[in-house]
Structures are given as structure tokens and as C-alpha cells.
mmCIF file of C-alpha atoms and ligand atoms in Angstrom:
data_model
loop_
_atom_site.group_PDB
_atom_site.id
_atom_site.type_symbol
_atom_site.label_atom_id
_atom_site.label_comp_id
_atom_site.label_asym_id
_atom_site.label_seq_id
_atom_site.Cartn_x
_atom_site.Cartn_y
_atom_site.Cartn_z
ATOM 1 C CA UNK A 139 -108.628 23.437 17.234
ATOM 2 C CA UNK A 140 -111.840 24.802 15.680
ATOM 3 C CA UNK A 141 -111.965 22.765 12.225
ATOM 4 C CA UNK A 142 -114.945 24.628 11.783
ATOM 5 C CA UNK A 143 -115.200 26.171 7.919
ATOM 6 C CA UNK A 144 -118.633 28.488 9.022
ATOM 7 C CA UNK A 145 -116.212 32.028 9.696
ATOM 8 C CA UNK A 146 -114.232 31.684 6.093
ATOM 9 C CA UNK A 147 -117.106 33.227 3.940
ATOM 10 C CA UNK A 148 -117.226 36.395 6.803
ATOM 11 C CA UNK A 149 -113.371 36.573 6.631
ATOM 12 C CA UNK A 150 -112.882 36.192 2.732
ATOM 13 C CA UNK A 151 -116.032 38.798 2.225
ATOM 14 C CA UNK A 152 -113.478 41.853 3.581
ATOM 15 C CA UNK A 153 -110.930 40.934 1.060
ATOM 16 C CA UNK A 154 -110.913 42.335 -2.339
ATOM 17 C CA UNK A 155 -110.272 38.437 -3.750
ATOM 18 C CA UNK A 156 -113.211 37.526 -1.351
ATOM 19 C CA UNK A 157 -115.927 36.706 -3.261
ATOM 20 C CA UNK A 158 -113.880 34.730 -6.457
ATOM 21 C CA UNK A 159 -112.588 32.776 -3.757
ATOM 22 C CA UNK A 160 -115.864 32.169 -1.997
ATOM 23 C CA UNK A 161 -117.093 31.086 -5.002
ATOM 24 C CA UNK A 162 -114.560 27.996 -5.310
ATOM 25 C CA UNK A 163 -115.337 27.200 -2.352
ATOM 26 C CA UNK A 164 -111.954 27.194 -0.352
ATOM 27 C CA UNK A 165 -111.020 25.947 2.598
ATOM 28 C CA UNK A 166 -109.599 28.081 5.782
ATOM 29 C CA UNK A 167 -106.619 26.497 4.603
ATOM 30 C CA UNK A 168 -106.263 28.643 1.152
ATOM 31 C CA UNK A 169 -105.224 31.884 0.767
ATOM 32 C CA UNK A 170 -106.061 34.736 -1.090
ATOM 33 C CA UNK A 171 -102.817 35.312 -2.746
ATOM 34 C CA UNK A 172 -99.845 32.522 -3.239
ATOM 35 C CA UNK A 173 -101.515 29.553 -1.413
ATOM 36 C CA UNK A 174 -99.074 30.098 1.681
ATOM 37 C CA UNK A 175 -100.484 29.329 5.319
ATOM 38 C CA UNK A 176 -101.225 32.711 6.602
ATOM 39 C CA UNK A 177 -99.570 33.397 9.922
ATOM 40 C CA UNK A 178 -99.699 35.893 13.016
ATOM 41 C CA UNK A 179 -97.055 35.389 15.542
ATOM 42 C CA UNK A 180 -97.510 38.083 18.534
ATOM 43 C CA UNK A 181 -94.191 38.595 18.512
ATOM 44 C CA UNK A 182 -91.009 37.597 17.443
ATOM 45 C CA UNK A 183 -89.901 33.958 19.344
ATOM 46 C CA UNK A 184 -92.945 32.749 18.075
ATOM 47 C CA UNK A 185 -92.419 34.382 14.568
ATOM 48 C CA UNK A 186 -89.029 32.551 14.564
ATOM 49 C CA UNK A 187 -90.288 28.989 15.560
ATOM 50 C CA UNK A 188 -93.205 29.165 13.401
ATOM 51 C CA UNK A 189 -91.053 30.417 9.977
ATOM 52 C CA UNK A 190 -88.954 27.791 11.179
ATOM 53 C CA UNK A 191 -91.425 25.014 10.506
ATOM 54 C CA UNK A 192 -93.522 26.114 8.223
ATOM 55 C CA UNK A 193 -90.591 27.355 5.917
ATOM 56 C CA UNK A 194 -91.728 28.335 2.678
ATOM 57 C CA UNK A 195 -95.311 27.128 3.096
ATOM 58 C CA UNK A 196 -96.343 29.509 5.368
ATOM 59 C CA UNK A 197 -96.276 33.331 5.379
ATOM 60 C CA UNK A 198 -95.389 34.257 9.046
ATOM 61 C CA UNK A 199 -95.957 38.113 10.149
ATOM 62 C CA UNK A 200 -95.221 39.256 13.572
ATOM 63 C CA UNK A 201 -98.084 41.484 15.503
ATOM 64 C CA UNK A 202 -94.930 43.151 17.402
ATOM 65 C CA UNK A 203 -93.315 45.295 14.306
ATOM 66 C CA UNK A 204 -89.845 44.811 14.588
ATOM 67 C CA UNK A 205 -87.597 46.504 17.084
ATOM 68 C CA UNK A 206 -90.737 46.904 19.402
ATOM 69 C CA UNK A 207 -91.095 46.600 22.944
ATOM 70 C CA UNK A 208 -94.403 43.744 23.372
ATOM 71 C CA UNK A 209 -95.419 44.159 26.474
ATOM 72 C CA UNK A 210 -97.351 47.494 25.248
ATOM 73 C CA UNK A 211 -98.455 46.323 22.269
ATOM 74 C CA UNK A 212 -101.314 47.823 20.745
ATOM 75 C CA UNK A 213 -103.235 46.731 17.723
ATOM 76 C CA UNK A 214 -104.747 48.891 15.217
ATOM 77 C CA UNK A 215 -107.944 48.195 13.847
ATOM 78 C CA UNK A 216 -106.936 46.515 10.985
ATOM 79 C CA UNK A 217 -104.187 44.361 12.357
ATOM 80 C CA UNK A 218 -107.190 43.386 15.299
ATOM 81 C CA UNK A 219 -109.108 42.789 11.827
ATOM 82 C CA UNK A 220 -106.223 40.811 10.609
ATOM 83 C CA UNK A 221 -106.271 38.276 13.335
ATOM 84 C CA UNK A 222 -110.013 37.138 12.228
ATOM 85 C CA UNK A 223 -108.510 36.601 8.654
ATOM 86 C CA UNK A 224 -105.237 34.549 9.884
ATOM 87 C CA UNK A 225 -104.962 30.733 9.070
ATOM 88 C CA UNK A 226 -103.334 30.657 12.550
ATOM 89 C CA UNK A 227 -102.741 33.165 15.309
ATOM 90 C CA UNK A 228 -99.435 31.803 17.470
ATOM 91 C CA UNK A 229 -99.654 34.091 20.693
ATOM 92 C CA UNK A 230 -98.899 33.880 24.442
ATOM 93 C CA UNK A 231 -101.888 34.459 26.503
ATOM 94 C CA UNK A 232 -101.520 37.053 29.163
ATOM 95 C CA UNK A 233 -98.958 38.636 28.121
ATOM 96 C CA UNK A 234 -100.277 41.102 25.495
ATOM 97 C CA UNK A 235 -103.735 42.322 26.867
ATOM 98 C CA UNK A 236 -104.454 43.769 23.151
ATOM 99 C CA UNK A 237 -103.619 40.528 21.458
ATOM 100 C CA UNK A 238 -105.898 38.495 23.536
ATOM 101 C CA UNK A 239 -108.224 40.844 23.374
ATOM 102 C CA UNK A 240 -108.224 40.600 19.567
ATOM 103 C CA UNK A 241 -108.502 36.951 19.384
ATOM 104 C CA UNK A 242 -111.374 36.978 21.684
ATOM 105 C CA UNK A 243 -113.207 39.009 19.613
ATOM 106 C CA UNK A 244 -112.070 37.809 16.482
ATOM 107 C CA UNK A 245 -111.905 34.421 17.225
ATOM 108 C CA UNK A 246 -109.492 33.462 14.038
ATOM 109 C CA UNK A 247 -110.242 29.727 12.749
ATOM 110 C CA UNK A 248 -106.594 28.420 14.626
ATOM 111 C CA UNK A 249 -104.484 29.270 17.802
ATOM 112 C CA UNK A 250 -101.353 28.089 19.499
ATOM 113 C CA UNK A 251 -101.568 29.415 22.785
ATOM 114 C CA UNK A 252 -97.681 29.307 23.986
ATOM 115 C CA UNK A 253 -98.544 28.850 27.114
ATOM 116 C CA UNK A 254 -100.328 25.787 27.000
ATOM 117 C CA UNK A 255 -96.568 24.158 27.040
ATOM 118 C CA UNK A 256 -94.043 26.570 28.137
ATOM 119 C CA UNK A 257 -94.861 25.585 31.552
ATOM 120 C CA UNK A 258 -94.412 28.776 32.922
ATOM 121 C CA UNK A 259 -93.581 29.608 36.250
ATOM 122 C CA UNK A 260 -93.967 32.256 39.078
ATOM 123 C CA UNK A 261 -90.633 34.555 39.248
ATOM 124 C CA UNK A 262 -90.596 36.688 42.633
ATOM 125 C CA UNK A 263 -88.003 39.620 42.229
ATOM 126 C CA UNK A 264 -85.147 38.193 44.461
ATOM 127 C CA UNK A 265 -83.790 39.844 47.576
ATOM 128 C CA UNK A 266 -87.238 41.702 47.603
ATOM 129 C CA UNK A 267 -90.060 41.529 50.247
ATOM 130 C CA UNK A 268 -93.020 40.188 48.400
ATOM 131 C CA UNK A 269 -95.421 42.746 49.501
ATOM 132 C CA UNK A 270 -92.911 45.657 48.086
ATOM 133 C CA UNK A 271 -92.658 44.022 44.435
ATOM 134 C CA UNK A 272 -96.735 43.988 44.748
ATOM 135 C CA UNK A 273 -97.142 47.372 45.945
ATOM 136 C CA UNK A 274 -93.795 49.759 44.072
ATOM 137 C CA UNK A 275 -92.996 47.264 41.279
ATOM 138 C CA UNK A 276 -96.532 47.489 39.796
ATOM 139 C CA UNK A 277 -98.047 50.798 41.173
ATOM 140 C CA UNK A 278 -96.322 52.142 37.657
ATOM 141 C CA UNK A 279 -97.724 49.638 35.397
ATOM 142 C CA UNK A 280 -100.313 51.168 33.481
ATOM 143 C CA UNK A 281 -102.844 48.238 33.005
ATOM 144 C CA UNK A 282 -100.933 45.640 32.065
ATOM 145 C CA UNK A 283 -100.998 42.525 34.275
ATOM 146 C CA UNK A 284 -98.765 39.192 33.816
ATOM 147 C CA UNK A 285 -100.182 37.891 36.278
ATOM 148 C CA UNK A 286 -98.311 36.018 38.832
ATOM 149 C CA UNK A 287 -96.630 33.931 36.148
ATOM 150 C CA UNK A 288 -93.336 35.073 34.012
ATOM 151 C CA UNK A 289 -93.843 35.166 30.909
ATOM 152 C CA UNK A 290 -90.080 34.774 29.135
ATOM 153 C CA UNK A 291 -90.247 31.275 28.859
ATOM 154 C CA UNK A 292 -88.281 31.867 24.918
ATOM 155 C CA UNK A 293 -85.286 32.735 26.741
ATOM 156 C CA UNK A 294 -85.074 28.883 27.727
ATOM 157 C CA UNK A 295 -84.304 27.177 24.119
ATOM 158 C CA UNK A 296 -86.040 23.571 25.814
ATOM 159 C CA UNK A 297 -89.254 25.758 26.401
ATOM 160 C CA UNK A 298 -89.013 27.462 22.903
ATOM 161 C CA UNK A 299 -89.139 23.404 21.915
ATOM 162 C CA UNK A 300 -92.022 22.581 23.600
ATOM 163 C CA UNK A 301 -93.911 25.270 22.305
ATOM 164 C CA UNK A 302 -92.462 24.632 18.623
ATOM 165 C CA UNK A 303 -93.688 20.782 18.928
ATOM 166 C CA UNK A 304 -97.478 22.600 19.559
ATOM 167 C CA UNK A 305 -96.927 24.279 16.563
ATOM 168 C CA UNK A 306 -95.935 21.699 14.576
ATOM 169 C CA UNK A 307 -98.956 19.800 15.047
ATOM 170 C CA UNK A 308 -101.349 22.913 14.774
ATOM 171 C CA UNK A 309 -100.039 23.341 10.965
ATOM 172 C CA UNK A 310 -100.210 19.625 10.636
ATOM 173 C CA UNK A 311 -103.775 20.291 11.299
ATOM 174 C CA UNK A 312 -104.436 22.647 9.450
ATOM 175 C CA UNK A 313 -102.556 21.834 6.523
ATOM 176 C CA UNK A 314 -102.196 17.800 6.891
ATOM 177 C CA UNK A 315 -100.887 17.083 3.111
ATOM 178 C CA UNK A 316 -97.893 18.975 4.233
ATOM 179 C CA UNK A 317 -97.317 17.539 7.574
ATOM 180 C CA UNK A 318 -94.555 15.196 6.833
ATOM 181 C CA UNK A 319 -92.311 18.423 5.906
ATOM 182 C CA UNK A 320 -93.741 20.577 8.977
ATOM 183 C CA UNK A 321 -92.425 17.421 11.176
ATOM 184 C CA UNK A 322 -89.090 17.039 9.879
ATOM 185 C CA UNK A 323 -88.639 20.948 10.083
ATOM 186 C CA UNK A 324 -90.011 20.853 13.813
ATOM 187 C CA UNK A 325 -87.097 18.103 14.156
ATOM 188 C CA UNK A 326 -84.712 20.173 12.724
ATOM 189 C CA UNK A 327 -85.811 23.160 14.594
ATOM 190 C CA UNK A 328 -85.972 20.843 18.017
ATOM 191 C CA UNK A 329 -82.490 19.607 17.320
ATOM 192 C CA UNK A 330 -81.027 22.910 16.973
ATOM 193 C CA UNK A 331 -82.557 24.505 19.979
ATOM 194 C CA UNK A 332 -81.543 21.864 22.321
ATOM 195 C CA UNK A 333 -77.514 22.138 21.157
ATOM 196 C CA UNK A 334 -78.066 25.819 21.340
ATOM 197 C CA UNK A 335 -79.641 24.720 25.083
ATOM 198 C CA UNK A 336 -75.946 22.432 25.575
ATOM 199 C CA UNK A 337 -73.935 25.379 24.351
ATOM 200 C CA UNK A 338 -75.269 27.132 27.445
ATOM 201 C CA UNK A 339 -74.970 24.891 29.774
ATOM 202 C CA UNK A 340 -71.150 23.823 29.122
ATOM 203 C CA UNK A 341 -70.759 27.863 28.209
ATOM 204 C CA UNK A 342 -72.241 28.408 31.825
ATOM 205 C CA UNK A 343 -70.837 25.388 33.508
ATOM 206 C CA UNK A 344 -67.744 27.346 35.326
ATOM 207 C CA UNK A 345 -68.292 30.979 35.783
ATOM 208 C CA UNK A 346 -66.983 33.118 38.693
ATOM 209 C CA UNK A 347 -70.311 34.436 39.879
ATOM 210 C CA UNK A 348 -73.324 32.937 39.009
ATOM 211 C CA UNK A 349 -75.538 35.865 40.004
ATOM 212 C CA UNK A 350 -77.114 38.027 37.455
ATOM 213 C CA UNK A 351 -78.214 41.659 37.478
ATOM 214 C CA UNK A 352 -80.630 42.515 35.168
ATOM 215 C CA UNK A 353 -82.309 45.869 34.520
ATOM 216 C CA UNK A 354 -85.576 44.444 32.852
ATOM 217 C CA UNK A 355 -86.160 41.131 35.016
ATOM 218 C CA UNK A 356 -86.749 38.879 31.987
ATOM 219 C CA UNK A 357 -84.014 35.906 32.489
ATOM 220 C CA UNK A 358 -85.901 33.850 35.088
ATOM 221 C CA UNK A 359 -85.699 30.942 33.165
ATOM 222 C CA UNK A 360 -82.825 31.321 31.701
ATOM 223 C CA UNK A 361 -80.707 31.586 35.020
ATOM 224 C CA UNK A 362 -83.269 28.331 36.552
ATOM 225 C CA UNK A 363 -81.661 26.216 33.740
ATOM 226 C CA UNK A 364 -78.309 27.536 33.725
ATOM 227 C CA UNK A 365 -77.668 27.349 37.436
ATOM 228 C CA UNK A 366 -77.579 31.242 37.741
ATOM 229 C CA UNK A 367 -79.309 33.926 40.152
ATOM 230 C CA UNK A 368 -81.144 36.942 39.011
ATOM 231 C CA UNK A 369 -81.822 39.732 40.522
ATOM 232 C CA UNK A 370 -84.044 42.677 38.374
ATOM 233 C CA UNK A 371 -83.398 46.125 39.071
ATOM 234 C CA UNK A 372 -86.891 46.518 37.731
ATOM 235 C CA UNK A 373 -89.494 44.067 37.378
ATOM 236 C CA UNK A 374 -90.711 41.817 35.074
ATOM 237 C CA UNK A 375 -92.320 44.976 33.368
ATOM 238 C CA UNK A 376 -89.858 46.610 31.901
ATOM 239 C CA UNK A 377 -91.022 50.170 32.025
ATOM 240 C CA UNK A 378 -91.335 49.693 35.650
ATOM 241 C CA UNK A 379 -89.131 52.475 37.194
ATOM 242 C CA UNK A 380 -87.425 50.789 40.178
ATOM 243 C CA UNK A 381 -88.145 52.810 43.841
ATOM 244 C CA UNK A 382 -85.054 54.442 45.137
ATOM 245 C CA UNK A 383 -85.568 51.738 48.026
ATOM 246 C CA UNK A 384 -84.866 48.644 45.580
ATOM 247 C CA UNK A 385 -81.904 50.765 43.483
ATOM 248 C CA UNK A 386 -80.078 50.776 47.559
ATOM 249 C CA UNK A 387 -80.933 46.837 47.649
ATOM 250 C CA UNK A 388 -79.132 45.728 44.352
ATOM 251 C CA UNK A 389 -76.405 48.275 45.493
ATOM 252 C CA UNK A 390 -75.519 46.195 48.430
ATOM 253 C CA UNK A 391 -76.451 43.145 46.962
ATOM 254 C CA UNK A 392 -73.690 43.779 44.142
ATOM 255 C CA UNK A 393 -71.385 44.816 46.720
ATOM 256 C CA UNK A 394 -71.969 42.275 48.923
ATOM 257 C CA UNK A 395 -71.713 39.340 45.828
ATOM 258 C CA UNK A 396 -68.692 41.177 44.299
ATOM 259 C CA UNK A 397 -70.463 41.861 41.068
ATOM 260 C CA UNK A 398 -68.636 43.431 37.903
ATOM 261 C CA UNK A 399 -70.965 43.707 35.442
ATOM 262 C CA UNK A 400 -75.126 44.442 35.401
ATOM 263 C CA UNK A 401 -77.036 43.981 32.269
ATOM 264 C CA UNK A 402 -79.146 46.439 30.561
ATOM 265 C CA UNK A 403 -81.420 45.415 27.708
ATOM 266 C CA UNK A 404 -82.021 46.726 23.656
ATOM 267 C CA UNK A 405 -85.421 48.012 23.543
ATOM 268 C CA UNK A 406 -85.409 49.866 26.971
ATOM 269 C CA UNK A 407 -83.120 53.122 28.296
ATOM 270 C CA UNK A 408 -80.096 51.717 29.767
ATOM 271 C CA UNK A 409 -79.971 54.841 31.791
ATOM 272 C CA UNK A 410 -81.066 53.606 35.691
ATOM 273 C CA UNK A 411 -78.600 50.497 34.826
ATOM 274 C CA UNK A 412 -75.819 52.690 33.647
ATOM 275 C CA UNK A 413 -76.205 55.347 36.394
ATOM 276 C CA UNK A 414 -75.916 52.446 38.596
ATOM 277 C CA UNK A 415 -72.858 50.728 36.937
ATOM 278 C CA UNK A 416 -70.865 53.898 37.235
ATOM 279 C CA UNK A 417 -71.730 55.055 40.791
ATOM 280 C CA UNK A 418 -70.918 51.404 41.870
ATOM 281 C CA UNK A 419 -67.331 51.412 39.745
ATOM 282 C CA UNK A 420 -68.637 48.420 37.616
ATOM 283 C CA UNK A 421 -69.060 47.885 33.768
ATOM 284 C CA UNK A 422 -72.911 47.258 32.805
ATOM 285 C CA UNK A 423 -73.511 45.364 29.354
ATOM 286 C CA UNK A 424 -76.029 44.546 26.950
ATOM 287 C CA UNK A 425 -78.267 41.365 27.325
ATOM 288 C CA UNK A 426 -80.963 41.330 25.267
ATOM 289 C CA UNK A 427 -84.304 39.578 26.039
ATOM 290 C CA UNK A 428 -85.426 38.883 22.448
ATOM 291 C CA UNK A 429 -89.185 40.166 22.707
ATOM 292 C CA UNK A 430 -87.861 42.064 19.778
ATOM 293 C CA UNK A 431 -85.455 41.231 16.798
ATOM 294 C CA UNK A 432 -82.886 43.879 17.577
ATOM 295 C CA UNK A 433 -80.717 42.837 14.722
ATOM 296 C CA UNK A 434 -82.050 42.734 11.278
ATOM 297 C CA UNK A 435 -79.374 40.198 10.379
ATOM 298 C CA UNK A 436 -79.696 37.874 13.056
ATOM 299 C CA UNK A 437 -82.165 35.450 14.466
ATOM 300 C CA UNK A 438 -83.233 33.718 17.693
ATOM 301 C CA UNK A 439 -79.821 31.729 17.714
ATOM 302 C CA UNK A 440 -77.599 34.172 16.477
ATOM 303 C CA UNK A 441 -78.982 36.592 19.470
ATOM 304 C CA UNK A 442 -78.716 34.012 22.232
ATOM 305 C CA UNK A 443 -74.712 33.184 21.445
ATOM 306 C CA UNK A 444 -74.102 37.174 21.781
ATOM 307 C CA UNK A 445 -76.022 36.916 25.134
ATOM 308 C CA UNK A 446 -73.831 33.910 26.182
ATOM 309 C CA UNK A 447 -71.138 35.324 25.089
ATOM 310 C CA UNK A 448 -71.884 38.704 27.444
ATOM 311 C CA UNK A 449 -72.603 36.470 30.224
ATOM 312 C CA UNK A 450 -69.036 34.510 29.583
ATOM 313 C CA UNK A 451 -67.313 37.823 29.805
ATOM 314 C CA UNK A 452 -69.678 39.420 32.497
ATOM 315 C CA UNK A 453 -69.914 36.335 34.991
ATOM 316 C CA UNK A 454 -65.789 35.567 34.443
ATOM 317 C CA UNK A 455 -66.854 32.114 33.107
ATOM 318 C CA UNK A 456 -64.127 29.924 32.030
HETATM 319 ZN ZN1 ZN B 1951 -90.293 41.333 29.036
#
């Protein structure tokens, strides 16, 4: 990325440290307090890969406070401020309008752009004429776009990976007499991902139904790699109120299937999915998306065994 050192006096001069520092003539590297990196994730998958491999080197702050919902972010002033002064901004373009905003205007000295590897992917709402989704998913959604891609690629631990090896290399970068530790983390991190990725497959390998109802239609990649079918009662924005129309369509469809349990999410109202669950004479259960660290004592992994674990029970897996 930009090795480019000509930003660090602007940055420095806002901070009350600024102008000792400036003085010793730091890199973009060094920071004004304890020498750690200083990172922005946009929210918290990235936060998790990034304090994964940068460990105690790095000081890794999410944009998305915790227990959040991202896809409205909005940045203050200072924490748009903030992203100028960041060693490294970890993000996913078009996904948080404010966030690339920020960085455009800011333009901090280092990105990761997520989806430069996640390979993301086009997700059409299944069971739903195209032109409907375009026209009743969206009319609600106040500004932000996604754009025709999805962007939950986290939820798939071998596109978390990818993403992590980008990272890895961006604080090698950076931070190059340290990049022999940021490797073996990214490694460790990489290892642990992909037996969290072979845990779901043998978890998901023979389940009764393999279709999926979702309230918040975030599991797209999730259900590609696992073999399993979802279908969103609301979009991929999940603040999208579904039309009356589309709540009659995933009636019949979970008739049809012989579904017993839908999913409803942590950070939005399970209400629609519940209201639905008990008209039908089905169970509805929590599945949680991770844009958001919902448990204080948990982590990426921690949250993705309790969501296989609801989809063992949910899907009658054996
Ligand atoms: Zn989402």
C-alpha cells in the first residue's frame, strides 16, 4: 500500500504527543503511546482476524462498537478523524457507506480492503422473482446499497482465511521486523479457521432438511459451502421489513419443505420471525450473523459452534 511517510506530520500534529514525536522523526509505523500498531477494523470479523495476528503488537479497535448492528454505521467526527490517524484501516468496501466514506477522505497511510479476497458473490433472495427483491426488498432501505454482491463472506471460516492471509502481509508491511511472528500467527489463525470450516462440514454432513430460513438473509455463504438452502424472510438488509407478499411465500415454502425451525438473529427484533414461527406451529431459534460480538465472552469461534450447534438441532442433523 501507500509506503508514503508525507501524511504522518498532518496526522501526529492533532495529537497532544504530536509534535515530540514529530520531532524524532517517526515513522507511520510508531505510535504515540506504547509502540503498538494502531488498528481500525470496521467491524468485528475483521477485529477478530486482525487481533488474531497481530496479537500483542497491535492495538485493534472496532469502528462498529460492540453489540451494534454495521450495516448503519455511522461515524462521528472524531472516529472519521481517527481513521486518518490509524496505522491500518481493515474494512469491507461497500458495505458501510460511512466507513468508505471516511477513508476516502481521510485516506489513512494503510488499508485491507476485505473484499479484495473474500471473493464475494451475488445472493438473489430464493423462491423470489428478481424484479420483487429489487423493487419491495429495497424500497425500505434508507440509502444504503450492497450492491449486487453479499457481503457476509465471515460467515464462511475459508473466506475469513483468505482475507486474514491479506492481512498478514499488510502488517508485514508495515511493520516488517515483526513479520516472522505476524506469519506464524496468520498460520495459526489459518489452521484454526479451516478445522472450525471441517467441524461444519462433518457437523452438516447428514441433516434432515438442508433448507434454511433466515430472518436477516446473511448465511449465503455459509449454506453454498455447507450444502444448505436459504431462504431470507427479509433481505440481505436486515432492517428490511419483508412485504406481506414474501411473509405468504416462506409460509408455503416451509410448509411445502416440512420446516421446523426458522432462524432469527441477535442484533435485530425477532418479532416478524417469531410471529411467523407460531402462526406456522414451528419453533424459530437464534442464529447469529456475527456483524456484532453478541457475547462479551466469546469470539468468532466460540459464536460459530453455537450456530452449528442451532443448525444441528434445527435441521435434525445427525
Ligand atoms: Zn448483514
Amino acid at each position: 500500500m501507500n509506503m508514503s511517510r508525507s501524511r504522518v506530520p498532518a496526522a501526529l500534529a492533532v495529537s497532544a504527543l504530536g509534535a515530540a514525536l514529530a520531532l524524532t522523526g517517526c515513522s507511520s509505523s510508531d505510535t504515540p503511546d506504547d509502540g503498538r500498531l494502531q488498528v481500525l477494523a470496521s467491524f468485528y470479523p475483521l477485529q477478530f482476524i486482525t487481533q488474531e495476528i497481530g496479537g500483542d503488537l497491535v492495538d485493534v479497535s472496532s469502528l462498529t462498537p460492540s453489540g451494534a448492528e454495521p450495516h448503519d454505521l455511522e461515524l462521528s467526527p472524531a472516529a472519521a478523524r481517527g481513521v486518518g490517524e490509524a496505522d491500518l484501516v481493515v474494512y469491507l468496501s461497500d458495505f458501510q457507506p460511512a466507513v468508505d466514506d471516511a477513508i476516502a477522505q481521510r485516506e489513512p497511510a494503510h488499508v485491507v480492503d476485505a473484499a479484495d479476497s473474500a471473493d464475494l458473490e451475488a445472493h438473489e433472495l430464493q423462491g423470489e422473482e428478481g424484479d420483487e427483491h429489487e423493487g419491495e426488498e429495497h424500497s425500505a432501505d434508507d440509502g444504503h446499497d450492497h450492491g449486487a454482491l453479499d457481503p457476509h463472506f465471515w460467515l464462511d471460516p475459508e473466506r475469513l482465511a483468505a482475507v486474514s492471509a491479506d492481512v498478514v502481509a499488510e502488517l508485514s508491511a508495515i511493520d516488517p521486523d515483526n513479520a516472522d511472528t505476524y506469519a506464524q500467527r496468520g498460520e495459526e489463525l489459518a489452521a484454526s479457521l479451516t478445522e472450525l470450516d471441517t467441524t461444519f462440514t462433518e457437523g452438516l454432513a447428514q441433516c434432515d432438511s438442508q433448507l434454511l430460513v433466515t430472518s436477516h438473509e446473511a448465511f449465503g455463504y455459509l449454506a453454498e459451502r455447507y450444502g444448505l438452502e436459504q431462504v431470507g424472510i427479509s433481505g440481505i438488509d436486515p432492517e428490511a421489513e419483508p412485504s406481506p407478499a414474501r411473509l405468504k411465500e416462506v409460509s408455503s415454502i416451509i410448509k411445502d419443505r416440512g420446516v421446523t425451525t426458522i432462524y432469527f438473529e441477535t442484533l435485530v427484533s425477532p418479532k416478524v420471525t417469531e410471529t411467523l414461527a407460531s402462526d406456522l406451529g414451528i419453533t424459530s431459534a437464534v442464529l447469529d450473523p456475527i456483524e456484532s460480538l453478541s457475547d462479551p465472552d466469546g469470539d468468532y469461534r466460540s459464536v460459530m459452534l453455537t450456530n452449528l450447534e442451532a443448525l444441528q438441532a434445527g435441521l435434525g442433523c445427525a
